[in-house]
PDB file of C-alpha atoms and ligand atoms in Angstrom:
ATOM      1  CA  MET A   1       8.205 127.560 216.033  1.00 35.00           C
ATOM      2  CA  ASP A   2       8.608 127.453 212.298  1.00 40.00           C
ATOM      3  CA  SER A   3      10.438 124.152 212.003  1.00 43.00           C
ATOM      4  CA  PRO A   4       8.472 121.876 209.678  1.00 42.00           C
ATOM      5  CA  LEU A   5      10.311 118.864 211.044  1.00 44.00           C
ATOM      6  CA  PRO A   6       9.686 116.641 214.058  1.00 45.00           C
ATOM      7  CA  ALA A   7      11.313 117.326 217.388  1.00 43.00           C
ATOM      8  CA  TRP A   8      12.834 113.859 217.532  1.00 42.00           C
ATOM      9  CA  VAL A   9      15.554 114.934 215.142  1.00 43.00           C
ATOM     10  CA  TYR A  10      15.649 118.677 215.581  1.00 43.00           C
ATOM     11  CA  THR A  11      16.174 120.349 218.856  1.00 43.00           C
ATOM     12  CA  GLY A  12      13.708 123.149 218.273  1.00 37.00           C
ATOM     13  CA  LEU A  13      13.900 126.767 217.245  1.00 37.00           C
ATOM     14  CA  GLY A  14      15.369 129.217 219.716  1.00 41.00           C
ATOM     15  CA  ALA A  15      13.619 132.532 220.119  1.00 38.00           C
ATOM     16  CA  ALA A  16      16.539 134.590 221.309  1.00 39.00           C
ATOM     17  CA  ALA A  17      18.033 135.565 217.949  1.00 40.00           C
ATOM     18  CA  GLY A  18      18.289 139.302 217.668  1.00 41.00           C
ATOM     19  CA  LEU A  19      17.490 139.918 221.320  1.00 44.00           C
ATOM     20  CA  GLY A  20      20.845 141.485 222.043  1.00 51.00           C
ATOM     21  CA  LEU A  21      22.716 138.568 223.514  1.00 57.00           C
ATOM     22  CA  ALA A  22      25.715 139.300 225.720  1.00 62.00           C
ATOM     23  CA  TRP A  23      29.018 138.331 224.156  1.00 60.00           C
ATOM     24  CA  GLY A  24      29.253 134.992 225.977  1.00 65.00           C
ATOM     25  CA  GLY A  25      25.687 134.241 224.939  1.00 70.00           C
ATOM     26  CA  TYR A  26      26.457 135.172 221.363  1.00 69.00           C
ATOM     27  CA  MET A  27      29.470 132.872 221.309  1.00 70.00           C
ATOM     28  CA  TYR A  28      27.363 130.050 222.721  1.00 67.00           C
ATOM     29  CA  ALA A  29      24.589 130.669 220.180  1.00 69.00           C
ATOM     30  CA  SER A  30      27.067 130.898 217.373  1.00 73.00           C
ATOM     31  CA  LEU A  31      29.432 127.996 218.087  1.00 69.00           C
ATOM     32  CA  TRP A  32      27.929 125.421 220.466  1.00 69.00           C
ATOM     33  CA  PRO A  33      26.580 122.461 218.447  1.00 73.00           C
ATOM     34  CA  GLY A  34      23.614 121.995 220.807  1.00 69.00           C
ATOM     35  CA  SER A  35      22.494 125.627 220.798  1.00 69.00           C
ATOM     36  CA  THR A  36      19.317 126.390 218.856  1.00 69.00           C
ATOM     37  CA  ILE A  37      19.364 130.131 219.445  1.00 69.00           C
ATOM     38  CA  PHE A  38      20.295 130.822 215.821  1.00 72.00           C
ATOM     39  CA  GLY A  39      17.923 128.161 214.486  1.00 78.00           C
ATOM     40  CA  TRP A  40      17.677 124.406 214.562  1.00 83.00           C
ATOM     41  CA  ALA A  41      19.993 121.900 212.962  1.00 92.00           C
ATOM     42  CA  LEU A  42      20.016 118.174 212.495  1.00 94.00           C
ATOM     43  CA  THR A  43      22.315 116.490 214.968  1.00 94.00           C
ATOM     44  CA  ALA A  44      21.137 112.900 215.508  1.00 94.00           C
ATOM     45  CA  PRO A  45      17.849 111.109 216.213  1.00 92.00           C
ATOM     46  CA  PRO A  46      17.046 109.072 219.340  1.00 92.00           C
ATOM     47  CA  ARG A  47      18.073 105.832 217.684  1.00 93.00           C
ATOM     48  CA  PRO A  48      20.749 104.276 219.911  1.00 92.00           C
ATOM     49  CA  GLY A  49      22.917 101.934 217.910  1.00 95.00           C
ATOM     50  CA  GLU A  50      23.004 104.117 214.812  1.00 97.00           C
ATOM     51  CA  LEU A  51      26.259 105.812 213.963  1.00 98.00           C
ATOM     52  CA  ALA A  52      26.978 108.339 211.209  1.00 98.00           C
ATOM     53  CA  LEU A  53      30.623 108.811 210.294  1.00 98.00           C
ATOM     54  CA  THR A  54      30.967 112.278 208.786  1.00 98.00           C
ATOM     55  CA  PHE A  55      34.095 113.663 207.120  1.00 98.00           C
ATOM     56  CA  ASP A  56      34.748 117.387 206.696  1.00 98.00           C
ATOM     57  CA  ASP A  57      37.067 119.571 204.601  1.00 98.00           C
ATOM     58  CA  GLY A  58      37.623 117.235 201.638  1.00 98.00           C
ATOM     59  CA  PRO A  59      37.885 116.135 198.996  1.00 98.00           C
ATOM     60  CA  ASN A  60      41.592 115.536 199.615  1.00 98.00           C
ATOM     61  CA  PRO A  61      43.503 113.585 196.949  1.00 98.00           C
ATOM     62  CA  ALA A  62      46.097 112.552 199.548  1.00 98.00           C
ATOM     63  CA  TRP A  63      43.711 110.736 201.915  1.00 98.00           C
ATOM     64  CA  THR A  64      40.127 110.587 200.654  1.00 98.00           C
ATOM     65  CA  PRO A  65      40.907 107.681 198.251  1.00 98.00           C
ATOM     66  CA  ARG A  66      42.326 105.569 201.095  1.00 98.00           C
ATOM     67  CA  LEU A  67      39.338 106.418 203.243  1.00 98.00           C
ATOM     68  CA  LEU A  68      37.028 105.316 200.414  1.00 98.00           C
ATOM     69  CA  ASP A  69      38.919 102.022 200.177  1.00 98.00           C
ATOM     70  CA  LEU A  70      38.476 101.494 203.915  1.00 98.00           C
ATOM     71  CA  LEU A  71      34.743 102.246 203.812  1.00 98.00           C
ATOM     72  CA  ALA A  72      34.210 100.002 200.779  1.00 98.00           C
ATOM     73  CA  ALA A  73      36.114  97.115 202.376  1.00 98.00           C
ATOM     74  CA  ASN A  74      33.754  97.322 205.359  1.00 98.00           C
ATOM     75  CA  ASP A  75      30.581  98.060 203.405  1.00 98.00           C
ATOM     76  CA  VAL A  76      30.110 101.297 205.379  1.00 98.00           C
ATOM     77  CA  ARG A  77      28.339 104.343 203.947  1.00 98.00           C
ATOM     78  CA  ALA A  78      29.424 107.748 205.317  1.00 98.00           C
ATOM     79  CA  THR A  79      28.717 111.453 204.797  1.00 98.00           C
ATOM     80  CA  PHE A  80      31.206 113.889 203.251  1.00 98.00           C
ATOM     81  CA  PHE A  81      30.898 117.646 203.782  1.00 98.00           C
ATOM     82  CA  LEU A  82      32.932 119.025 200.896  1.00 98.00           C
ATOM     83  CA  ILE A  83      34.564 122.410 200.394  1.00 98.00           C
ATOM     84  CA  GLY A  84      33.350 123.805 197.056  1.00 98.00           C
ATOM     85  CA  GLN A  85      36.677 125.040 195.725  1.00 98.00           C
ATOM     86  CA  PHE A  86      38.316 121.665 196.470  1.00 98.00           C
ATOM     87  CA  ALA A  87      35.454 119.810 194.807  1.00 98.00           C
ATOM     88  CA  GLN A  88      35.881 121.933 191.704  1.00 98.00           C
ATOM     89  CA  ALA A  89      39.601 121.066 191.688  1.00 98.00           C
ATOM     90  CA  GLU A  90      38.969 117.319 192.206  1.00 98.00           C
ATOM     91  CA  PRO A  91      35.758 116.431 190.344  1.00 98.00           C
ATOM     92  CA  GLU A  92      36.739 112.803 189.690  1.00 98.00           C
ATOM     93  CA  LEU A  93      37.264 112.230 193.393  1.00 98.00           C
ATOM     94  CA  VAL A  94      33.867 113.785 194.157  1.00 98.00           C
ATOM     95  CA  ARG A  95      32.260 111.452 191.611  1.00 98.00           C
ATOM     96  CA  ARG A  96      34.008 108.516 193.226  1.00 98.00           C
ATOM     97  CA  ILE A  97      32.621 109.497 196.651  1.00 98.00           C
ATOM     98  CA  ALA A  98      29.074 109.822 195.332  1.00 98.00           C
ATOM     99  CA  GLY A  99      29.366 106.732 193.150  1.00 98.00           C
ATOM    100  CA  ALA A 100      30.227 104.623 196.197  1.00 98.00           C
ATOM    101  CA  GLY A 101      26.898 105.526 197.793  1.00 98.00           C
ATOM    102  CA  HIS A 102      28.130 108.068 200.325  1.00 98.00           C
ATOM    103  CA  ALA A 103      26.114 111.197 201.061  1.00 98.00           C
ATOM    104  CA  ILE A 104      27.572 114.513 199.985  1.00 98.00           C
ATOM    105  CA  GLY A 105      26.996 117.818 201.768  1.00 98.00           C
ATOM    106  CA  ASN A 106      27.880 121.469 201.277  1.00 98.00           C
ATOM    107  CA  HIS A 107      30.643 122.805 203.572  1.00 98.00           C
ATOM    108  CA  SER A 108      30.836 126.268 201.903  1.00 98.00           C
ATOM    109  CA  TRP A 109      33.092 127.364 199.043  1.00 98.00           C
ATOM    110  CA  SER A 110      36.104 128.718 200.950  1.00 98.00           C
ATOM    111  CA  HIS A 111      35.492 127.733 204.602  1.00 98.00           C
ATOM    112  CA  PRO A 112      34.933 131.185 206.165  1.00 98.00           C
ATOM    113  CA  ASN A 113      33.521 131.723 209.645  1.00 97.00           C
ATOM    114  CA  LEU A 114      29.889 132.286 208.671  1.00 97.00           C
ATOM    115  CA  ALA A 115      29.098 133.923 212.029  1.00 94.00           C
ATOM    116  CA  GLN A 116      31.209 136.828 210.797  1.00 94.00           C
ATOM    117  CA  THR A 117      30.127 136.829 207.153  1.00 96.00           C
ATOM    118  CA  ALA A 118      27.566 139.139 205.523  1.00 97.00           C
ATOM    119  CA  ALA A 119      24.317 137.549 204.335  1.00 97.00           C
ATOM    120  CA  ALA A 120      25.000 138.118 200.633  1.00 98.00           C
ATOM    121  CA  LYS A 121      28.389 136.467 200.938  1.00 98.00           C
ATOM    122  CA  ILE A 122      26.940 133.506 202.878  1.00 98.00           C
ATOM    123  CA  ARG A 123      24.413 133.008 200.101  1.00 98.00           C
ATOM    124  CA  GLU A 124      27.179 133.143 197.492  1.00 98.00           C
ATOM    125  CA  GLU A 125      29.361 130.642 199.407  1.00 98.00           C
ATOM    126  CA  LEU A 126      26.510 128.132 199.641  1.00 98.00           C
ATOM    127  CA  THR A 127      25.008 128.638 196.180  1.00 98.00           C
ATOM    128  CA  ARG A 128      28.330 128.334 194.413  1.00 98.00           C
ATOM    129  CA  THR A 129      29.172 125.119 196.279  1.00 98.00           C
ATOM    130  CA  SER A 130      25.800 123.455 195.725  1.00 98.00           C
ATOM    131  CA  SER A 131      25.944 124.335 192.008  1.00 98.00           C
ATOM    132  CA  ALA A 132      29.448 122.928 191.624  1.00 98.00           C
ATOM    133  CA  LEU A 133      28.572 119.719 193.491  1.00 98.00           C
ATOM    134  CA  GLU A 134      25.314 119.234 191.611  1.00 98.00           C
ATOM    135  CA  GLN A 135      27.074 119.731 188.318  1.00 98.00           C
ATOM    136  CA  ILE A 136      29.720 117.152 189.250  1.00 98.00           C
ATOM    137  CA  VAL A 137      27.483 114.428 190.700  1.00 98.00           C
ATOM    138  CA  GLY A 138      24.210 115.167 188.871  1.00 97.00           C
ATOM    139  CA  GLN A 139      22.116 115.066 192.059  1.00 95.00           C
ATOM    140  CA  PRO A 140      20.705 117.756 194.327  1.00 96.00           C
ATOM    141  CA  VAL A 141      22.661 118.559 197.481  1.00 98.00           C
ATOM    142  CA  ARG A 142      20.460 118.562 200.593  1.00 97.00           C
ATOM    143  CA  LEU A 143      22.865 118.831 203.532  1.00 98.00           C
ATOM    144  CA  PHE A 144      24.959 121.724 204.805  1.00 98.00           C
ATOM    145  CA  ARG A 145      27.471 121.838 207.648  1.00 98.00           C
ATOM    146  CA  PRO A 146      28.786 125.315 208.542  1.00 98.00           C
ATOM    147  CA  PRO A 147      32.576 125.589 208.853  1.00 97.00           C
ATOM    148  CA  TYR A 148      33.563 125.386 212.563  1.00 96.00           C
ATOM    149  CA  GLY A 149      29.854 124.895 213.278  1.00 95.00           C
ATOM    150  CA  ALA A 150      29.723 128.706 213.297  1.00 94.00           C
ATOM    151  CA  ARG A 151      26.514 130.504 212.430  1.00 93.00           C
ATOM    152  CA  GLY A 152      24.901 133.880 212.929  1.00 91.00           C
ATOM    153  CA  PRO A 153      21.231 134.811 213.016  1.00 89.00           C
ATOM    154  CA  THR A 154      20.797 134.451 209.215  1.00 94.00           C
ATOM    155  CA  THR A 155      23.077 131.506 208.344  1.00 96.00           C
ATOM    156  CA  PHE A 156      20.609 128.632 208.746  1.00 95.00           C
ATOM    157  CA  LYS A 157      17.731 130.624 207.241  1.00 95.00           C
ATOM    158  CA  ILE A 158      19.795 131.187 204.109  1.00 97.00           C
ATOM    159  CA  ALA A 159      20.718 127.500 203.999  1.00 97.00           C
ATOM    160  CA  ARG A 160      17.050 126.467 204.342  1.00 96.00           C
ATOM    161  CA  SER A 161      16.050 128.865 201.572  1.00 96.00           C
ATOM    162  CA  LEU A 162      18.502 127.040 199.293  1.00 97.00           C
ATOM    163  CA  GLY A 163      16.980 123.642 200.148  1.00 96.00           C
ATOM    164  CA  LEU A 164      19.810 122.721 202.518  1.00 97.00           C
ATOM    165  CA  THR A 165      19.281 121.128 205.934  1.00 96.00           C
ATOM    166  CA  PRO A 166      21.803 122.493 208.461  1.00 96.00           C
ATOM    167  CA  VAL A 167      23.738 119.648 210.105  1.00 97.00           C
ATOM    168  CA  LEU A 168      25.907 119.807 213.225  1.00 96.00           C
ATOM    169  CA  TRP A 169      27.289 116.856 215.253  1.00 96.00           C
ATOM    170  CA  ASN A 170      27.325 115.333 218.726  1.00 96.00           C
ATOM    171  CA  ALA A 171      30.768 113.683 218.813  1.00 97.00           C
ATOM    172  CA  MET A 172      33.993 115.459 217.920  1.00 97.00           C
ATOM    173  CA  THR A 173      37.592 115.572 219.096  1.00 97.00           C
ATOM    174  CA  SER A 174      40.629 117.477 217.785  1.00 96.00           C
ATOM    175  CA  ASP A 175      41.443 114.876 215.129  1.00 98.00           C
ATOM    176  CA  TRP A 176      42.989 117.565 212.885  1.00 96.00           C
ATOM    177  CA  SER A 177      45.808 118.194 215.376  1.00 97.00           C
ATOM    178  CA  GLU A 178      46.077 114.845 217.216  1.00 97.00           C
ATOM    179  CA  PRO A 179      48.803 112.556 215.819  1.00 97.00           C
ATOM    180  CA  SER A 180      47.563 109.401 217.581  1.00 98.00           C
ATOM    181  CA  ALA A 181      44.756 107.486 215.871  1.00 98.00           C
ATOM    182  CA  ASP A 182      44.274 105.518 219.111  1.00 98.00           C
ATOM    183  CA  ARG A 183      43.631 108.683 221.102  1.00 98.00           C
ATOM    184  CA  ILE A 184      41.223 110.040 218.467  1.00 98.00           C
ATOM    185  CA  ALA A 185      39.288 106.775 218.363  1.00 98.00           C
ATOM    186  CA  SER A 186      39.127 106.364 222.123  1.00 98.00           C
ATOM    187  CA  ALA A 187      37.882 109.939 222.655  1.00 98.00           C
ATOM    188  CA  LEU A 188      35.149 109.381 220.045  1.00 98.00           C
ATOM    189  CA  SER A 189      34.297 105.942 221.452  1.00 98.00           C
ATOM    190  CA  ARG A 190      33.727 107.414 224.920  1.00 98.00           C
ATOM    191  CA  LYS A 191      31.322 109.964 223.424  1.00 98.00           C
ATOM    192  CA  THR A 192      29.598 107.354 221.275  1.00 98.00           C
ATOM    193  CA  ASP A 193      29.133 104.972 224.216  1.00 98.00           C
ATOM    194  CA  ARG A 194      27.683 107.792 226.306  1.00 97.00           C
ATOM    195  CA  LEU A 195      25.263 108.734 223.507  1.00 97.00           C
ATOM    196  CA  THR A 196      24.231 105.097 223.104  1.00 96.00           C
ATOM    197  CA  ARG A 197      23.519 104.814 226.842  1.00 96.00           C
ATOM    198  CA  ARG A 198      21.429 107.985 226.644  1.00 95.00           C
ATOM    199  CA  GLY A 199      19.406 106.574 223.760  1.00 95.00           C
ATOM    200  CA  GLN A 200      20.931 108.755 221.035  1.00 95.00           C
ATOM    201  CA  ALA A 201      22.504 108.002 217.690  1.00 96.00           C
ATOM    202  CA  ALA A 202      26.073 109.255 217.184  1.00 98.00           C
ATOM    203  CA  ASN A 203      26.982 111.885 214.592  1.00 98.00           C
ATOM    204  CA  ILE A 204      30.785 111.703 214.560  1.00 98.00           C
ATOM    205  CA  VAL A 205      33.020 114.297 212.893  1.00 98.00           C
ATOM    206  CA  LEU A 206      36.411 113.418 211.439  1.00 98.00           C
ATOM    207  CA  HIS A 207      38.471 115.288 208.829  1.00 98.00           C
ATOM    208  CA  ASP A 208      39.735 113.703 205.608  1.00 98.00           C
ATOM    209  CA  GLY A 209      40.988 117.093 204.408  1.00 98.00           C
ATOM    210  CA  SER A 210      42.094 120.468 205.690  1.00 98.00           C
ATOM    211  CA  HIS A 211      40.494 123.780 204.818  1.00 98.00           C
ATOM    212  CA  ARG A 212      44.028 125.206 204.554  1.00 97.00           C
ATOM    213  CA  GLY A 213      44.653 123.363 201.302  1.00 97.00           C
ATOM    214  CA  LEU A 214      44.613 120.138 199.319  1.00 97.00           C
ATOM    215  CA  GLY A 215      47.022 117.368 200.248  1.00 97.00           C
ATOM    216  CA  ALA A 216      46.971 117.530 204.058  1.00 97.00           C
ATOM    217  CA  ASN A 217      48.126 114.452 205.945  1.00 98.00           C
ATOM    218  CA  ARG A 218      45.007 112.868 207.479  1.00 98.00           C
ATOM    219  CA  GLU A 219      46.486 109.479 208.295  1.00 98.00           C
ATOM    220  CA  PRO A 220      45.520 109.673 212.016  1.00 98.00           C
ATOM    221  CA  SER A 221      41.909 110.527 211.158  1.00 98.00           C
ATOM    222  CA  VAL A 222      41.594 107.784 208.544  1.00 98.00           C
ATOM    223  CA  ASN A 223      43.178 105.248 210.889  1.00 98.00           C
ATOM    224  CA  ALA A 224      40.829 106.389 213.659  1.00 98.00           C
ATOM    225  CA  ALA A 225      37.900 105.736 211.306  1.00 98.00           C
ATOM    226  CA  ALA A 226      39.250 102.192 210.814  1.00 98.00           C
ATOM    227  CA  LEU A 227      39.404 101.681 214.590  1.00 98.00           C
ATOM    228  CA  LEU A 228      35.851 102.978 215.056  1.00 98.00           C
ATOM    229  CA  ILE A 229      34.506 100.729 212.313  1.00 98.00           C
ATOM    230  CA  ALA A 230      36.241  97.712 213.857  1.00 98.00           C
ATOM    231  CA  ARG A 231      34.879  98.596 217.292  1.00 98.00           C
ATOM    232  CA  TYR A 232      31.265  99.230 216.306  1.00 98.00           C
ATOM    233  CA  LYS A 233      30.544  97.054 213.306  1.00 96.00           C
ATOM    234  CA  GLN A 234      29.033  94.240 215.382  1.00 96.00           C
ATOM    235  CA  THR A 235      26.933  96.463 217.639  1.00 97.00           C
ATOM    236  CA  HIS A 236      25.993  99.549 215.588  1.00 97.00           C
ATOM    237  CA  ARG A 237      24.467 100.337 212.217  1.00 98.00           C
ATOM    238  CA  PHE A 238      26.452 102.791 210.093  1.00 98.00           C
ATOM    239  CA  VAL A 239      24.119 105.260 208.392  1.00 98.00           C
ATOM    240  CA  THR A 240      24.372 108.460 206.375  1.00 98.00           C
ATOM    241  CA  VAL A 241      23.047 111.785 207.616  1.00 97.00           C
ATOM    242  CA  ASP A 242      20.968 111.861 204.449  1.00 96.00           C
ATOM    243  CA  GLU A 243      19.104 108.800 205.741  1.00 95.00           C
ATOM    244  CA  TRP A 244      18.178 110.694 208.936  1.00 95.00           C
ATOM    245  CA  ASN A 245      17.223 113.780 206.949  1.00 94.00           C
ATOM    246  CA  ARG A 246      14.910 111.808 204.661  1.00 91.00           C
ATOM    247  CA  ALA A 247      13.359 110.003 207.637  1.00 88.00           C
ATOM    248  CA  ALA A 248      12.662 113.361 209.299  1.00 83.00           C
ATOM    249  CA  GLU A 249      11.125 114.811 206.143  1.00 81.00           C
ATOM    250  CA  GLY A 250       8.961 111.708 205.754  1.00 80.00           C
ATOM    251  CA  LEU A 251       7.656 112.094 209.292  1.00 74.00           C
ATOM    252  CA  ALA A 252       7.014 115.799 208.744  1.00 73.00           C
ATOM    253  CA  ALA A 253       5.062 115.045 205.573  1.00 75.00           C
ATOM    254  CA  ARG A 254       2.833 112.573 207.431  1.00 72.00           C
ATOM    255  CA  SER A 255       2.177 114.830 210.421  1.00 65.00           C
TER     256      SER A 255
HETATM  257 ZN1   ZN B   1      35.513 122.362 208.109  1.00 94.23          ZN
END
């Protein structure tokens, strides 16, 4: 076990990497958010009542500004996993996200499937994105979410070597293809309520952009975020993933 971080956030290091997994096992190891076979990732701590809204595939000039307005109006801080090439194209929008107090994470430069990407290329995708983001916002980037959640045996090791904590999720639905905000929000509410009953925080994924290009319509996802905020603002505390990551590092430093 080479995780320096406490088990209450991380689900442990799997030992099966490189052991010749059968194809089904490889797909599980590579794509299932709860699998630790290819290394551990931050999902959510056992803090029922905490909820992290996370937004992938931005920045998106068509919808990220409206999402920022919504979050500001409700005094909610969220986490944005940005695609490097979109960040480079929209630096002012990235500065606006960071300036509002939201956490920013690395979501690769061009959104490839990193389970099928050579190590040198993975390193280039992550390094280039962190450099671009750090240059734009003037702060180090500490969080990384792999596109599609996909990783191979080296992906998380490379991320760690670049100072990035791998982050997955525990609540997702197909918000990118579902036109009804109500259906997106109710699917995510069912998952969140189940996590709360089990004593877990919720790490919810929505999409304010599309990896296919800038300008995608994300109205259903943004409206679903509004419904989730309305539903949980009396009962849950909205946190950033960075807050969990810093708490975990603090515990590791004391242990
Ligand atoms: Zn993505």
